[in-house]
Amino acid sequence: MGTTVAPHSLLHPRQDRDLPARLAKSCAAHRGVHTMDEYKSWYLERRRLLRIETQRIPFTALDGWSFAKDTGNLGHDSGGRYSIEGMRILAWTGPICEWYQPIVNQPGVSLYGLIVKERQGVLPCLVRGATEPGHPEVLELFPTVAATRADYARAHKSTPATYLDHFVGPDRGRVVVDVLQSAAGQWCYRMSQRNMIVEVTGDVPSHDGFVWLTFGQLQALLAGKMLSAGLRSLLSLLPPTPSGAKRGRSGDATPGALLPDSAVVSWLTEQRSYREVEVMPVPLNQVVGWHATGMEIARADGRYFSVIGVAGGGEHAEFSQPMIELRGVGLAAWVVKDFGGVPHVLARAGMESGLRDSVEIGPTVYCQPKEFERDTSAAMPLLLDYVQDADESRVRYNVVHTGDGGVFFHADCRYLIVEADDKLPAELPPDFAWIALGQLSDLIRQGNRVTLPARTLYACLNSLHLGLAEESR
Amino acid sequence: MGTTVAPHSLLHPRQDRDLPARLAKSCAAHRGVHTMDEYKSWYLERRRLLRIETQRIPFTALDGWSFAKDTGNLGHDSGGRYSIEGMRILAWTGPICEWYQPIVNQPGVSLYGLIVKERQGVLPCLVRGATEPGHPEVLELFPTVAATRADYARAHKSTPATYLDHFVGPDRGRVVVDVLQSAAGQWCYRMSQRNMIVEVTGDVPSHDGFVWLTFGQLQALLAGKMLSAGLRSLLSLLPPTPSGAKRGRSGDATPGALLPDSAVVSWLTEQRSYREVEVMPVPLNQVVGWHATGMEIARADGRYFSVIGVAGGGEHAEFSQPMIELRGVGLAAWVVKDFGGVPHVLARAGMESGLRDSVEIGPTVYCQPKEFERDTSAAMPLLLDYVQDADESRVRYNVVHTGDGGVFFHADCRYLIVEADDKLPAELPPDFAWIALGQLSDLIRQGNRVTLPARTLYACLNSLHLGLAEESR
């Protein structure tokens, strides 16, 4: 930003009062630069071009990757990529729990940046179609820019990545929002992503593989498996759509909530105070209970996840890398309910050992259900049955989305939004709280408060209020 | 908090609209339950009672403390107190810096809680007068409750600490504010404090050593060395006093600022993205460049700080413990300036290796000036001369306060607020930014955004706008 002392400069309003209406208009727009039919033709052509195939390979066949002699950590020889290391966790969750696990360590904040630019009174955004190693079967839409710290540090020097100059440096666009968010905290060590939306007024050159879509069109595409985790996280920065933020019955201009804002913040503060986690990086070869073969690093009982080697390629690229393979399809679910006409979600303070603050606001239920099918001794997460057995009439949203396909292999997760009924237990433990949609949105935009699956669920829920997701199913 | 499904419950307003006026009234009140003269008598009597003396002792004479055989870490045999350990730091601040240092490790969030209770239309708060090992010469005022995690975990069971039941459990008061904040990040490993103000409507019993004072009276006492670091941090949660938040020249109801809120947040996000720190706990006996004698752990060149043993006592207590001794009196300074009638501070994004997020919003200048007197090779912090050499007419505030006297030995710090003049460099590096007082206050109340010395400076600056600190000097 830099600072120039300009004593006579005019003050700016602290908030851009036109922005919410302009974003809402883009959310309501079913067509912008392209119609959905035009987009679909582009998508099919792009998918044909970028088709890739993958296969499991032994760790020894990974090109440029090796196990360090002293630590056993699995890293890339260049030092510029993630590595697979070990972690010892001590968690105070009432009794003290201790466990070891492998973890993905990628130092440096990644940037997920989205360009918006007004055209004919609407704000479309520029997204990129690409395939990732973790999901070779699907072409996904990504933010305009997805860059590691190494990428954007370079941007100050020679040849920046495509469009990066709109986010970094003197020519960057006007910031709409720019916050740090957590990533998958159960498997990644303190991984942090910067979520940034900028409005550009000057020319934006056309590049192959990019397409302009309105927020409304992107929200409609949330009805299928097409938006990458990074783009879904960016969509969660949009304020609640008008019908989602409708007024309370009191007729008050500011909609109320079951709990005042101060009580919601206090609930999160208390959960963070009580449920602390001490995380200690350890060498991968000291991770108790996990064993390496030539093809995978896994637990003897087959639980949780494994580290595998993956190679693949298509017309445009060849790659090989270690990846994380989870067990079965994950489940992230909100229980939702209107109170006094204001929609609320039943949030659970979720502890994920790799999170910087240990605890963030998570879904009502978030787990790998397969873990509980075969191991009857594991305690079922509260309300797992409740959301899985919900009658069709109460299911507002039910779509499988991809995980971060740069590190996770086929890490699909089912996102489920279920309306509460009178079978919901009247008393729930203190890690649950009802939060109004507007409160959740404010907390998301503060950064580092809401987990990635919960942010995705918010984006999905927000898209429903337009009726668009229903329409295009 | 817990959750009861109450479908017909009334919604609450998200914000308590009466609260700001009630807090402002307490800030404006020069007398509440007691006059300042009554308070001064109480203070002198209390100081006489709690007089303690301290002396340096060898580590071997510390009662219950010992160096671990394998790691060399200095800890208490009970395991329930802080320990002195080692830390290896890798910082990306342009070039990569690496260093080792001893660090204070106290797992668990400490609670600093303040009770307020309306009396005759004013909100006084309940504070405690006590002495700490680090500052035996001064009786300080502390929040109603200062409790470690062990203390408030016990509160769920048998005999809670005094007044703790107003903050924890079913009978707690109404939350005014409740956030997590950082502590001294240069010397403490990820130390976190919970700052909580609750309003109590029922009876509050009287206990020895506690006194009711209005926020206005506490702000007046900021003109001297009397308020503990924990209490100053709590005072920083108060919104800007009316004259501090005065309207912009535009006549707009919401005062403007030099930068919109989104640009201020983006500046902090960028600083946090670029200036990352990797912190690795290491055994104390592996801290390169530091050496232990029987009396201290220090560097050969005498820089930064040392770890020493301290014993002491008075009529009521005896103690011995390791403590951190800094070099000379610290300096924390704001450069301030009105833009368009709205007061702004010149903030610097401060990197402190022990902070959870590495970078928070800090003072314009924060250092131990003595470091630069004797070592001419060390780079002087930018603007250190500018604030130290400021003409008296530009100095708005200049008071020495104590540090955290539970861990730091005589860690005094000078808090200085200086008005900018035309000698301030017109261009400053990107880690500086002008932030309006109202923006700073909002960021403080979000938690984990603003460093402890910067929060203290905000509390001091906020007290000035009442003219109270001036008046009682």
Tab-separated table of C-alpha atoms in Angstrom, chain B residues 51-460:
chain	number	residue	atom	x	y	z
B	51	ARG	CA	4.588	-4.156	49.723
B	52	ILE	CA	6.998	-6.810	48.389
B	53	GLU	CA	10.705	-6.986	47.755
B	54	THR	CA	12.582	-9.017	45.171
B	55	GLN	CA	16.128	-10.142	44.540
B	56	ARG	CA	18.048	-12.041	41.892
B	57	ILE	CA	18.943	-15.583	42.835
B	58	PRO	CA	20.783	-18.437	41.084
B	59	PHE	CA	18.636	-20.829	39.069
B	60	THR	CA	19.524	-23.634	41.507
B	61	ALA	CA	17.822	-21.699	44.322
B	62	LEU	CA	14.461	-21.522	42.482
B	63	ASP	CA	11.933	-23.501	44.502
B	64	GLY	CA	10.230	-26.184	42.389
B	65	TRP	CA	11.884	-25.146	39.133
B	66	SER	CA	14.516	-27.186	37.293
B	67	PHE	CA	16.232	-27.689	33.948
B	68	ALA	CA	15.038	-30.842	32.147
B	69	LYS	CA	17.904	-33.296	31.630
B	70	ASP	CA	17.282	-33.970	27.928
B	71	THR	CA	16.103	-30.589	26.600
B	72	GLY	CA	17.545	-28.134	29.091
B	73	ASN	CA	14.093	-26.508	29.250
B	74	LEU	CA	13.492	-24.632	32.500
B	75	GLY	CA	10.105	-25.625	33.902
B	76	HIS	CA	8.093	-25.968	37.101
B	77	ASP	CA	7.861	-29.428	38.580
B	78	SER	CA	4.051	-29.193	38.763
B	79	GLY	CA	3.841	-28.669	34.973
B	80	GLY	CA	1.132	-26.097	35.589
B	81	ARG	CA	3.171	-22.946	34.939
B	82	TYR	CA	5.040	-21.401	32.045
B	83	SER	CA	8.397	-22.818	30.984
B	84	ILE	CA	11.461	-21.325	29.308
B	85	GLU	CA	12.138	-23.176	26.069
B	86	GLY	CA	13.894	-22.547	22.781
B	87	MET	CA	12.661	-21.358	19.395
B	88	ARG	CA	14.153	-21.401	15.919
B	89	ILE	CA	12.728	-18.729	13.617
B	90	LEU	CA	12.794	-18.590	9.837
B	91	ALA	CA	11.367	-15.290	8.611
B	92	TRP	CA	10.671	-14.319	5.003
B	93	THR	CA	11.093	-10.572	5.118
B	94	GLY	CA	12.566	-10.175	1.687
B	95	PRO	CA	15.769	-12.118	2.385
B	96	ILE	CA	15.298	-15.144	4.630
B	97	CYS	CA	16.423	-14.497	8.228
B	98	GLU	CA	17.131	-17.282	10.689
B	99	TRP	CA	17.728	-16.960	14.407
B	100	TYR	CA	17.389	-18.809	17.703
B	101	GLN	CA	16.157	-17.436	21.027
B	102	PRO	CA	14.753	-18.554	24.369
B	103	ILE	CA	10.993	-18.165	24.617
B	104	VAL	CA	8.305	-18.235	27.291
B	105	ASN	CA	5.856	-21.056	26.656
B	106	GLN	CA	2.585	-21.014	28.560
B	107	PRO	CA	0.063	-23.289	26.841
B	108	GLY	CA	-3.569	-22.391	27.340
B	109	VAL	CA	-5.475	-19.149	26.946
B	110	SER	CA	-5.487	-16.831	29.976
B	111	LEU	CA	-8.716	-15.035	30.828
B	112	TYR	CA	-8.728	-11.316	31.677
B	113	GLY	CA	-12.266	-10.505	32.707
B	114	LEU	CA	-13.865	-7.252	33.822
B	115	ILE	CA	-17.230	-6.972	35.579
B	116	VAL	CA	-19.332	-3.856	34.962
B	117	LYS	CA	-22.534	-3.181	36.898
B	118	GLU	CA	-24.886	-0.235	36.565
B	119	ARG	CA	-25.146	1.990	39.608
B	120	GLN	CA	-27.140	5.207	39.554
B	121	GLY	CA	-27.164	5.266	35.772
B	122	VAL	CA	-23.408	4.824	35.395
B	123	LEU	CA	-21.402	1.647	34.584
B	124	PRO	CA	-18.436	1.330	36.966
B	125	CYS	CA	-16.152	-1.703	36.754
B	126	LEU	CA	-14.588	-3.833	39.419
B	127	VAL	CA	-10.790	-3.845	39.528
B	128	ARG	CA	-8.267	-5.376	41.886
B	129	GLY	CA	-5.170	-3.786	43.388
B	130	ALA	CA	-2.143	-6.090	43.567
B	131	THR	CA	1.617	-6.252	43.177
B	132	GLU	CA	3.520	-8.496	40.774
B	133	PRO	CA	7.078	-9.896	40.943
B	134	GLY	CA	8.135	-7.832	37.932
B	135	HIS	CA	7.214	-4.469	39.488
B	136	PRO	CA	7.546	-4.685	43.273
B	137	GLU	CA	7.678	-0.877	43.571
B	138	VAL	CA	4.167	-0.248	42.272
B	139	LEU	CA	0.683	-1.386	43.222
B	140	GLU	CA	-1.157	-1.996	39.978
B	141	LEU	CA	-4.821	-2.275	39.070
B	142	PHE	CA	-5.851	-5.573	37.472
B	143	PRO	CA	-9.056	-6.794	35.827
B	144	THR	CA	-11.653	-8.381	38.117
B	145	VAL	CA	-10.366	-11.801	37.088
B	146	ALA	CA	-7.000	-12.901	35.736
B	147	ALA	CA	-7.087	-16.681	35.406
B	148	THR	CA	-5.049	-19.321	33.591
B	149	ARG	CA	-6.711	-22.185	31.754
B	150	ALA	CA	-6.058	-24.411	34.774
B	151	ASP	CA	-7.957	-21.908	36.962
B	152	TYR	CA	-11.079	-21.689	34.841
B	153	ALA	CA	-11.115	-25.389	33.998
B	154	ARG	CA	-11.351	-25.877	37.770
B	155	ALA	CA	-14.233	-23.422	37.892
B	156	HIS	CA	-16.485	-26.077	36.391
B	157	LYS	CA	-15.744	-28.283	39.356
B	158	SER	CA	-15.227	-27.261	42.952
B	159	THR	CA	-14.139	-23.897	44.312
B	160	PRO	CA	-13.871	-21.294	41.587
B	161	ALA	CA	-11.490	-18.342	41.828
B	162	THR	CA	-13.102	-15.171	43.111
B	163	TYR	CA	-15.737	-13.746	40.716
B	164	LEU	CA	-14.913	-16.360	38.022
B	165	ASP	CA	-18.521	-17.602	38.003
B	166	HIS	CA	-19.553	-14.282	36.431
B	167	PHE	CA	-17.513	-15.196	33.316
B	168	VAL	CA	-17.862	-18.969	33.060
B	169	GLY	CA	-20.820	-21.306	33.330
B	170	PRO	CA	-24.573	-20.927	33.598
B	171	ASP	CA	-24.608	-17.876	35.900
B	172	ARG	CA	-22.326	-15.689	33.871
B	173	GLY	CA	-23.157	-12.074	33.129
B	174	ARG	CA	-24.276	-10.584	29.827
B	175	VAL	CA	-21.328	-10.440	27.429
B	176	VAL	CA	-20.353	-6.904	26.394
B	177	VAL	CA	-17.296	-8.096	24.493
B	178	ASP	CA	-15.312	-11.350	24.456
B	179	VAL	CA	-12.355	-11.786	22.077
B	180	LEU	CA	-8.948	-13.431	21.897
B	181	GLN	CA	-5.912	-11.146	21.771
B	182	SER	CA	-2.189	-11.621	21.371
B	183	ALA	CA	0.332	-11.015	24.153
B	184	ALA	CA	4.019	-10.050	23.961
B	185	GLY	CA	4.883	-11.846	20.731
B	186	GLN	CA	8.620	-11.229	20.745
B	187	TRP	CA	9.282	-13.220	23.892
B	188	CYS	CA	6.252	-15.521	24.263
B	189	TYR	CA	5.297	-18.480	22.052
B	190	ARG	CA	1.798	-18.046	20.594
B	191	MET	CA	0.571	-16.731	23.941
B	192	SER	CA	-3.089	-15.832	23.808
B	193	GLN	CA	-5.343	-13.945	26.203
B	194	ARG	CA	-9.104	-13.852	26.317
B	195	ASN	CA	-10.363	-10.305	26.941
B	196	MET	CA	-13.877	-10.306	28.308
B	197	ILE	CA	-16.197	-7.636	29.702
B	198	VAL	CA	-19.495	-8.791	31.220
B	199	GLU	CA	-22.371	-6.783	32.644
B	200	VAL	CA	-23.778	-8.203	35.844
B	201	THR	CA	-27.260	-7.287	37.049
B	202	GLY	CA	-27.474	-9.374	40.236
B	203	ASP	CA	-25.537	-8.959	43.459
B	204	VAL	CA	-21.774	-8.770	43.304
B	205	PRO	CA	-20.246	-9.540	46.713
B	206	SER	CA	-17.473	-7.309	48.087
B	207	HIS	CA	-14.043	-8.851	48.461
B	208	ASP	CA	-10.923	-7.434	49.986
B	209	GLY	CA	-8.614	-5.705	47.524
B	210	PHE	CA	-11.254	-4.855	44.905
B	211	VAL	CA	-12.618	-1.403	44.090
B	212	TRP	CA	-15.298	0.019	41.735
B	213	LEU	CA	-14.108	2.697	39.295
B	214	THR	CA	-15.766	4.232	36.229
B	215	PHE	CA	-14.106	3.921	32.830
B	216	GLY	CA	-13.498	7.669	33.047
B	217	GLN	CA	-11.606	7.242	36.311
B	218	LEU	CA	-9.533	4.381	34.845
B	219	GLN	CA	-8.741	6.496	31.772
B	220	ALA	CA	-7.614	9.327	34.054
B	221	LEU	CA	-5.290	6.892	35.833
B	222	LEU	CA	-3.614	6.171	32.475
B	223	ALA	CA	-1.751	9.430	33.101
B	224	GLY	CA	0.431	7.526	35.573
B	225	LYS	CA	2.020	4.110	36.049
B	226	MET	CA	-0.829	2.286	37.689
B	227	LEU	CA	-2.834	0.135	35.266
B	228	SER	CA	-1.534	-3.371	34.507
B	229	ALA	CA	-0.996	-4.532	30.932
B	230	GLY	CA	-4.073	-6.782	31.153
B	231	LEU	CA	-6.338	-3.932	32.273
B	232	ARG	CA	-4.956	-1.594	29.571
B	233	SER	CA	-5.756	-4.282	26.994
B	234	LEU	CA	-9.350	-4.406	28.262
B	235	LEU	CA	-9.687	-0.600	28.062
B	236	SER	CA	-8.671	-0.820	24.384
B	237	LEU	CA	-12.001	-2.579	23.729
B	238	LEU	CA	-13.916	0.655	24.374
B	239	PRO	CA	-15.159	2.440	21.243
B	240	PRO	CA	-13.592	5.809	20.402
B	241	THR	CA	-14.818	8.495	22.750
B	242	PRO	CA	-17.251	10.930	21.114
B	243	SER	CA	-14.620	13.560	20.345
B	244	GLY	CA	-12.369	10.819	18.967
B	245	ALA	CA	-15.020	9.650	16.569
B	246	LYS	CA	-16.177	13.075	15.499
B	247	ARG	CA	-17.815	13.490	12.175
B	248	GLY	CA	-15.923	14.086	8.968
B	249	ARG	CA	-16.152	17.491	7.322
B	250	SER	CA	-18.570	16.077	4.793
B	251	GLY	CA	-21.208	16.153	7.519
B	252	ASP	CA	-21.790	12.481	6.824
B	253	ALA	CA	-23.149	10.555	9.795
B	254	THR	CA	-20.408	7.921	9.367
B	255	PRO	CA	-16.997	9.527	9.587
B	256	GLY	CA	-14.770	8.821	6.611
B	257	ALA	CA	-11.167	7.732	6.563
B	258	LEU	CA	-8.091	8.156	4.424
B	259	LEU	CA	-8.462	4.543	3.255
B	260	PRO	CA	-11.764	2.642	2.981
B	261	ASP	CA	-12.132	-0.291	5.406
B	262	SER	CA	-11.557	-2.793	2.586
B	263	ALA	CA	-8.182	-1.180	1.784
B	264	VAL	CA	-7.082	-1.287	5.432
B	265	VAL	CA	-7.974	-4.980	5.706
B	266	SER	CA	-6.256	-5.651	2.365
B	267	TRP	CA	-3.102	-3.920	3.622
B	268	LEU	CA	-2.983	-6.197	6.679
B	269	THR	CA	-3.732	-9.265	4.526
B	270	GLU	CA	-0.900	-8.390	2.161
B	271	GLN	CA	1.557	-7.806	4.995
B	272	ARG	CA	0.564	-11.148	6.538
B	273	SER	CA	0.957	-12.901	3.170
B	274	TYR	CA	4.380	-11.529	2.363
B	275	ARG	CA	6.049	-11.567	5.741
B	276	GLU	CA	5.575	-15.092	6.925
B	277	VAL	CA	7.433	-16.663	9.783
B	278	GLU	CA	8.067	-20.326	10.404
B	279	VAL	CA	8.537	-20.958	14.093
B	280	MET	CA	9.944	-24.227	15.307
B	281	PRO	CA	10.082	-25.064	19.021
B	282	VAL	CA	13.534	-26.400	19.913
B	283	PRO	CA	15.091	-27.534	23.210
B	284	LEU	CA	16.556	-24.660	25.232
B	285	ASN	CA	19.991	-26.315	25.161
B	286	GLN	CA	20.003	-26.069	21.349
B	287	VAL	CA	19.468	-22.302	21.181
B	288	VAL	CA	22.469	-21.150	19.150
B	289	GLY	CA	24.297	-18.072	20.439
B	290	TRP	CA	22.880	-18.110	23.975
B	291	HIS	CA	24.739	-19.345	27.038
B	292	ALA	CA	23.698	-20.233	30.571
B	293	THR	CA	25.582	-19.309	33.721
B	294	GLY	CA	24.307	-20.019	37.203
B	295	MET	CA	22.612	-16.585	37.277
B	296	GLU	CA	21.372	-15.952	33.741
B	297	ILE	CA	20.821	-17.205	30.212
B	298	ALA	CA	22.046	-14.535	27.824
B	299	ARG	CA	23.904	-13.805	24.616
B	300	ALA	CA	27.658	-13.214	24.712
B	301	ASP	CA	27.122	-9.741	23.210
B	302	GLY	CA	24.553	-8.873	25.884
B	303	ARG	CA	21.833	-8.004	23.379
B	304	TYR	CA	18.026	-8.391	23.462
B	305	PHE	CA	17.233	-9.904	26.873
B	306	SER	CA	18.238	-12.448	29.469
B	307	VAL	CA	16.529	-15.082	31.562
B	308	ILE	CA	17.163	-14.666	35.291
B	309	GLY	CA	16.024	-16.163	38.603
B	310	VAL	CA	14.006	-13.959	40.954
B	311	ALA	CA	12.850	-14.521	44.534
B	312	GLY	CA	10.776	-12.241	46.656
B	313	GLY	CA	7.942	-11.811	49.055
B	314	GLY	CA	6.172	-9.634	51.527
B	315	GLU	CA	3.678	-10.055	54.332
B	316	HIS	CA	1.330	-12.194	52.247
B	317	ALA	CA	3.389	-14.246	49.806
B	318	GLU	CA	6.745	-15.715	49.003
B	319	PHE	CA	7.770	-16.694	45.509
B	320	SER	CA	10.686	-17.666	43.297
B	321	GLN	CA	10.553	-18.043	39.531
B	322	PRO	CA	12.535	-17.523	36.309
B	323	MET	CA	11.816	-14.185	34.598
B	324	ILE	CA	12.701	-12.313	31.412
B	325	GLU	CA	14.765	-9.142	31.794
B	326	LEU	CA	14.775	-6.757	28.825
B	327	ARG	CA	17.484	-4.180	28.061
B	328	GLY	CA	16.501	-0.713	29.202
B	329	VAL	CA	13.088	0.951	28.894
B	330	GLY	CA	11.110	0.071	25.763
B	331	LEU	CA	9.481	2.605	23.476
B	332	ALA	CA	6.068	2.301	21.830
B	333	ALA	CA	5.006	5.356	19.831
B	334	TRP	CA	2.125	6.444	17.614
B	335	VAL	CA	2.487	9.261	15.150
B	336	VAL	CA	-1.013	10.755	14.911
B	337	LYS	CA	-2.651	13.279	12.604
B	338	ASP	CA	-6.109	14.614	11.845
B	339	PHE	CA	-7.224	14.212	8.250
B	340	GLY	CA	-10.352	16.154	7.406
B	341	GLY	CA	-11.111	16.402	11.111
B	342	VAL	CA	-10.817	12.631	11.645
B	343	PRO	CA	-7.920	11.459	13.857
B	344	HIS	CA	-5.646	8.843	12.256
B	345	VAL	CA	-2.670	6.870	13.565
B	346	LEU	CA	0.347	5.871	11.501
B	347	ALA	CA	0.332	2.102	11.969
B	348	ARG	CA	3.138	-0.261	11.128
B	349	ALA	CA	2.518	-3.941	10.442
B	350	GLY	CA	4.696	-5.486	13.119
B	351	MET	CA	6.257	-8.911	12.804
B	352	GLU	CA	6.671	-10.665	16.142
B	353	SER	CA	7.913	-14.220	15.897
B	354	GLY	CA	5.699	-15.602	18.650
B	355	LEU	CA	2.422	-14.229	17.235
B	356	ARG	CA	-0.003	-16.823	15.873
B	357	ASP	CA	-0.350	-14.913	12.606
B	358	SER	CA	3.259	-13.569	12.586
B	359	VAL	CA	2.120	-10.045	11.711
B	360	GLU	CA	-0.327	-7.734	13.502
B	361	ILE	CA	-0.958	-3.997	13.451
B	362	GLY	CA	1.662	-2.385	15.682
B	363	PRO	CA	2.810	1.071	16.794
B	364	THR	CA	4.600	3.438	14.403
B	365	VAL	CA	7.780	2.648	16.351
B	366	TYR	CA	8.248	-0.202	18.828
B	367	CYS	CA	11.707	-1.185	20.075
B	368	GLN	CA	14.203	-1.166	22.939
B	369	PRO	CA	16.096	2.079	22.126
B	370	LYS	CA	19.082	1.018	24.235
B	371	GLU	CA	19.859	-1.657	21.605
B	372	PHE	CA	20.756	1.094	19.162
B	373	GLU	CA	22.806	3.199	21.551
B	374	ARG	CA	25.584	0.700	21.962
B	375	ASP	CA	25.458	-1.247	18.724
B	376	THR	CA	26.058	1.146	15.881
B	377	SER	CA	25.856	-1.673	13.331
B	378	ALA	CA	22.180	-2.393	14.064
B	379	ALA	CA	19.778	-0.673	11.651
B	380	MET	CA	17.787	2.011	13.474
B	381	PRO	CA	14.024	1.516	13.242
B	382	LEU	CA	12.472	3.995	10.841
B	383	LEU	CA	11.085	7.116	12.574
B	384	LEU	CA	12.770	6.308	15.932
B	385	ASP	CA	14.621	9.624	15.801
B	386	TYR	CA	11.480	11.361	14.568
B	387	VAL	CA	9.447	10.394	17.645
B	388	GLN	CA	12.299	10.630	20.180
B	389	ASP	CA	13.334	14.109	19.062
B	390	ALA	CA	9.798	15.475	18.750
B	391	ASP	CA	9.326	18.967	20.145
B	392	GLU	CA	7.389	19.087	23.404
B	393	SER	CA	4.572	20.989	21.665
B	394	ARG	CA	3.854	17.955	19.488
B	395	VAL	CA	3.873	15.387	22.312
B	396	ARG	CA	0.304	14.496	23.225
B	397	TYR	CA	1.118	11.663	25.624
B	398	ASN	CA	4.306	10.470	27.315
B	399	VAL	CA	3.975	7.943	30.147
B	400	VAL	CA	6.004	4.921	31.255
B	401	HIS	CA	3.855	1.843	31.915
B	402	THR	CA	4.724	-1.576	33.304
B	403	GLY	CA	4.983	-4.802	31.313
B	404	ASP	CA	3.487	-8.159	32.238
B	405	GLY	CA	5.003	-8.415	35.709
B	406	GLY	CA	4.176	-12.106	36.083
B	407	VAL	CA	6.931	-13.048	33.602
B	408	PHE	CA	8.952	-9.874	32.841
B	409	PHE	CA	11.278	-8.271	35.384
B	410	HIS	CA	11.039	-4.459	35.372
B	411	ALA	CA	9.937	-4.435	31.729
B	412	ASP	CA	8.985	-0.786	31.632
B	413	CYS	CA	7.945	0.764	28.343
B	414	ARG	CA	7.473	4.428	27.414
B	415	TYR	CA	4.213	5.090	25.557
B	416	LEU	CA	4.516	8.152	23.383
B	417	ILE	CA	1.934	9.842	21.153
B	418	VAL	CA	3.324	12.494	18.829
B	419	GLU	CA	1.500	14.712	16.353
B	420	ALA	CA	2.895	14.602	12.836
B	421	ASP	CA	4.477	17.714	11.344
B	422	ASP	CA	5.802	18.523	7.881
B	423	LYS	CA	9.146	16.862	8.617
B	424	LEU	CA	7.521	13.428	8.469
B	425	PRO	CA	8.839	11.729	5.307
B	426	ALA	CA	6.288	11.995	2.521
B	427	GLU	CA	6.896	8.435	1.313
B	428	LEU	CA	7.013	5.526	3.720
B	429	PRO	CA	7.560	1.799	3.071
B	430	PRO	CA	4.526	-0.441	2.446
B	431	ASP	CA	4.443	-1.755	6.017
B	432	PHE	CA	3.137	1.671	7.149
B	433	ALA	CA	-0.474	2.839	6.725
B	434	TRP	CA	-2.676	5.635	8.115
B	435	ILE	CA	-5.661	4.156	9.928
B	436	ALA	CA	-8.572	6.151	11.354
B	437	LEU	CA	-9.193	5.764	15.076
B	438	GLY	CA	-12.619	4.226	14.441
B	439	GLN	CA	-11.127	1.664	12.066
B	440	LEU	CA	-8.446	0.771	14.593
B	441	SER	CA	-11.081	0.314	17.278
B	442	ASP	CA	-13.100	-2.035	15.029
B	443	LEU	CA	-9.980	-4.075	14.277
B	444	ILE	CA	-9.087	-4.324	17.981
B	445	ARG	CA	-12.558	-5.624	18.784
B	446	GLN	CA	-12.252	-8.336	16.102
B	447	GLY	CA	-9.364	-9.832	18.097
B	448	ASN	CA	-5.877	-11.003	17.041
B	449	ARG	CA	-5.369	-8.031	14.710
B	450	VAL	CA	-3.558	-5.448	16.866
B	451	THR	CA	-0.473	-6.007	19.056
B	452	LEU	CA	-0.498	-5.454	22.819
B	453	PRO	CA	1.623	-2.224	22.753
B	454	ALA	CA	-0.584	-0.827	19.962
B	455	ARG	CA	-3.721	-1.655	21.948
B	456	THR	CA	-2.254	0.147	24.970
B	457	LEU	CA	-1.483	3.193	22.809
B	458	TYR	CA	-5.067	3.178	21.511
B	459	ALA	CA	-6.375	3.114	25.098
B	460	CYS	CA	-4.067	6.037	25.994
